[in-house]
CSV table of N, CA and C in Angstrom, one decimal:
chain,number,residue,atom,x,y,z
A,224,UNK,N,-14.4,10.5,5.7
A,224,UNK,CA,-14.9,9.2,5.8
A,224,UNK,C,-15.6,8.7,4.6
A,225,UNK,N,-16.1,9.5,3.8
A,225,UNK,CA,-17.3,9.6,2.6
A,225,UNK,C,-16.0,8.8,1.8
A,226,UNK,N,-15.1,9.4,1.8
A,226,UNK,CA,-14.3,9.4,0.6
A,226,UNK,C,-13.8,7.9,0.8
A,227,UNK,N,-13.3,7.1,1.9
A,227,UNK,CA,-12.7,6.4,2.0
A,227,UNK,C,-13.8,4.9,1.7
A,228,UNK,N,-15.0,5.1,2.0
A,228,UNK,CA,-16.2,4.4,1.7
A,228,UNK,C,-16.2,4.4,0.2
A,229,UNK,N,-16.1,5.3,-0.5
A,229,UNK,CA,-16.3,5.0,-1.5
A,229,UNK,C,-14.7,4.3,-2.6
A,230,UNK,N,-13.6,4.6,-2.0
A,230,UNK,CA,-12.7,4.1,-1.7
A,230,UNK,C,-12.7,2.5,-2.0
A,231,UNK,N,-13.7,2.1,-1.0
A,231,UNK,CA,-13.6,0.7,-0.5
A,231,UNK,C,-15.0,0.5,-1.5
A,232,UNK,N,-15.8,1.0,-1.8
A,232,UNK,CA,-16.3,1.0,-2.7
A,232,UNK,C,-16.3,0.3,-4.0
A,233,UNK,N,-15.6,1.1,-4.4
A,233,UNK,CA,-14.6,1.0,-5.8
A,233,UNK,C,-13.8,-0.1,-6.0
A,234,UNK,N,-12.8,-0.4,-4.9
A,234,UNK,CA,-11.7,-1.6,-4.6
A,234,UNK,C,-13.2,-3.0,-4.8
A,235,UNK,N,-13.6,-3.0,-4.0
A,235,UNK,CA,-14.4,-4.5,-3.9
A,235,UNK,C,-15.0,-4.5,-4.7
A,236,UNK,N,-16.0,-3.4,-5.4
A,236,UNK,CA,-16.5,-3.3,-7.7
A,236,UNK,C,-15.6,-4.1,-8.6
A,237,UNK,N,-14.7,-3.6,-8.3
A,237,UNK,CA,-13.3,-4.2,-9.0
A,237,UNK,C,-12.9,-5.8,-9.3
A,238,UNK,N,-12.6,-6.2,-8.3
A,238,UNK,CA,-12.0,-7.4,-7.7
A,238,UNK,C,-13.5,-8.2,-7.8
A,239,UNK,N,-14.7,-7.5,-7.9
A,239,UNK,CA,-16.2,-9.1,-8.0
A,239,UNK,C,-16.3,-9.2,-9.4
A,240,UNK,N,-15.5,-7.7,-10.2
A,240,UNK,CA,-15.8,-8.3,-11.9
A,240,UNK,C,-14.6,-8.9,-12.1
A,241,UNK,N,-13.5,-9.4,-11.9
A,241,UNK,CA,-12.6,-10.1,-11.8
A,241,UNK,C,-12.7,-11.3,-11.9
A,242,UNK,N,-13.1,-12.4,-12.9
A,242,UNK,CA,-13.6,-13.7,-12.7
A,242,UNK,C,-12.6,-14.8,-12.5
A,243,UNK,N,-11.7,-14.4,-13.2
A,243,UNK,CA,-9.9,-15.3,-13.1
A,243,UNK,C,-9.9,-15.5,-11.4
A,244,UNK,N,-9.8,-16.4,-10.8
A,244,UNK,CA,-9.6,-16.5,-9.4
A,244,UNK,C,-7.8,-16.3,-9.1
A,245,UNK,N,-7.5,-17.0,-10.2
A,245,UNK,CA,-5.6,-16.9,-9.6
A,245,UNK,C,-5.2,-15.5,-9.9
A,246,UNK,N,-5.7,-14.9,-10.8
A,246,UNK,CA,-5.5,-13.1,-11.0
A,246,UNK,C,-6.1,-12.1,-9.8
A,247,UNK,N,-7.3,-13.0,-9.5
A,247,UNK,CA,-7.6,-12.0,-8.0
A,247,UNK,C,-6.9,-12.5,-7.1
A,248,UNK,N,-6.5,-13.3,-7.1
A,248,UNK,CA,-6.0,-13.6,-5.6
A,248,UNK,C,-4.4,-12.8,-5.9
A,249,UNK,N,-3.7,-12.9,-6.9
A,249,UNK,CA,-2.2,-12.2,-7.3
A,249,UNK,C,-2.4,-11.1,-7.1
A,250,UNK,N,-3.6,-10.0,-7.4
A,250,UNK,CA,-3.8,-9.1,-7.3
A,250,UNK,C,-3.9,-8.6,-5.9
A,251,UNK,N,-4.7,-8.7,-5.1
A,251,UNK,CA,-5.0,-9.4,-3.5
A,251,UNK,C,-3.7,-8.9,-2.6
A,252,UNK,N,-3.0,-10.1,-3.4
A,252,UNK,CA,-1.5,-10.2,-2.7
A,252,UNK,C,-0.4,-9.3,-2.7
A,253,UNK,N,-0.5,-8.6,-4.2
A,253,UNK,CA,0.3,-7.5,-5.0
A,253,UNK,C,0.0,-6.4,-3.9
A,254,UNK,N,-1.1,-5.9,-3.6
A,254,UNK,CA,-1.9,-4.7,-2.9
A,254,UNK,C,-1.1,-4.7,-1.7
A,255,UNK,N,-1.4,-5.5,-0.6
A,255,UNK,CA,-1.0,-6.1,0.4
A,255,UNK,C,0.5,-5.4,0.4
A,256,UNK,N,1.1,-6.5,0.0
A,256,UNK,CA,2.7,-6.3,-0.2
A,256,UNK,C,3.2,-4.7,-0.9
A,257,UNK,N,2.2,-4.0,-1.4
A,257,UNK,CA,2.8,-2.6,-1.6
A,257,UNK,C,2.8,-2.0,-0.7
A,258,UNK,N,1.5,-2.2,-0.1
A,258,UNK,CA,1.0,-1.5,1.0
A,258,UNK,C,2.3,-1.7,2.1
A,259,UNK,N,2.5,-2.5,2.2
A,259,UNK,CA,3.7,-3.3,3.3
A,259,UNK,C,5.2,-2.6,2.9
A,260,UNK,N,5.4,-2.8,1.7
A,260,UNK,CA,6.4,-1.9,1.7
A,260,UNK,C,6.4,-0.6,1.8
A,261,UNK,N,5.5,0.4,1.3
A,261,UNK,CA,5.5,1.7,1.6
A,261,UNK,C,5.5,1.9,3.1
A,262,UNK,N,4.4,1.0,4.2
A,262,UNK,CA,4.4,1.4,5.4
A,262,UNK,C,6.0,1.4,6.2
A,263,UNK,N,7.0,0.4,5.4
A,263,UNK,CA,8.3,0.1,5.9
A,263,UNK,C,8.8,1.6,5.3
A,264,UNK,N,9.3,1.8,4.4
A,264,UNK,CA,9.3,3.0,3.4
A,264,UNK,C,9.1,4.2,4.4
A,265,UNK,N,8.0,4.1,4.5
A,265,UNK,CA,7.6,5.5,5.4
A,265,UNK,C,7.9,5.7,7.0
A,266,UNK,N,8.1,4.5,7.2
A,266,UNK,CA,8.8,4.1,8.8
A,266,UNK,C,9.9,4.5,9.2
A,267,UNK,N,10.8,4.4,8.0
A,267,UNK,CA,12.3,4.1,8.0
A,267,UNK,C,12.4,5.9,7.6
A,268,UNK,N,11.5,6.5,6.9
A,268,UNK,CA,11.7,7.9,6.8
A,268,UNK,C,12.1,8.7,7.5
A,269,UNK,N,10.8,8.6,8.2
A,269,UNK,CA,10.1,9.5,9.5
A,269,UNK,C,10.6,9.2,10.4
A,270,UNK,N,11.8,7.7,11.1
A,270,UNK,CA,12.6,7.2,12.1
A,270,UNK,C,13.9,8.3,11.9
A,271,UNK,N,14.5,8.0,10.4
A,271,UNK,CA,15.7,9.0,10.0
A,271,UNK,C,15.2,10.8,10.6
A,272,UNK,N,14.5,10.9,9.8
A,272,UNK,CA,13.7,12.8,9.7
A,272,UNK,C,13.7,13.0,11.1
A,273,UNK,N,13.5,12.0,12.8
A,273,UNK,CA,13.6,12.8,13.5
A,273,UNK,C,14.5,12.4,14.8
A,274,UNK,N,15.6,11.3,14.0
A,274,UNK,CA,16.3,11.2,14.7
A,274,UNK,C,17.6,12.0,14.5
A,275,UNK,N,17.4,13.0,13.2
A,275,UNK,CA,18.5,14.1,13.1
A,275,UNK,C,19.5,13.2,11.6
A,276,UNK,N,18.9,11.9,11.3
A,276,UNK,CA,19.8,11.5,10.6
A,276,UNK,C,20.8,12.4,9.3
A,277,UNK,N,21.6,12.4,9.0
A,277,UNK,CA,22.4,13.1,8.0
A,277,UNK,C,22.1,12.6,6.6
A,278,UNK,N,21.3,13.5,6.0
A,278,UNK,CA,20.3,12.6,4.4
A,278,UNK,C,21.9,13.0,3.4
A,279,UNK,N,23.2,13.6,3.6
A,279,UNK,CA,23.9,14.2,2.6
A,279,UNK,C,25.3,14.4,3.7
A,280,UNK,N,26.0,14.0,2.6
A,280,UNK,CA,27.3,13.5,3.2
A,280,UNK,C,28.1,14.6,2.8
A,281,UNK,N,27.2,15.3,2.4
A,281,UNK,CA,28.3,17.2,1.9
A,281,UNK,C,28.9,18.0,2.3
């Protein structure tokens, strides 16, 4: 939990020395949408990994 505090920490340091408002807010958005794809990413993984899918057509 320490870790993730300082985590969030770090993140919001960041983004208040950021004075460009259209760069924070891109930035903001950039995060977000990674985040969003990897959770799809890792969804679609771990759906395949235990529904037996076939990763190799060999």
């Amino acid at each position: 939990m320490k870790t993730v505090l300082l985590f969030k920490e770090i993140y919001a340091d960041q983004f208040r020395s950021i004075k460009n408002y259209v760069l924070r807010n891109y930035f903001k958005i950039f995060t977000w949408f990674t985040m969003a794809m990897f959770a799809i990413v890792l969804y679609v993984f771990l759906y395949r990994l235990f529904t037996d899918f076939p990763f190799s057509n060999f």
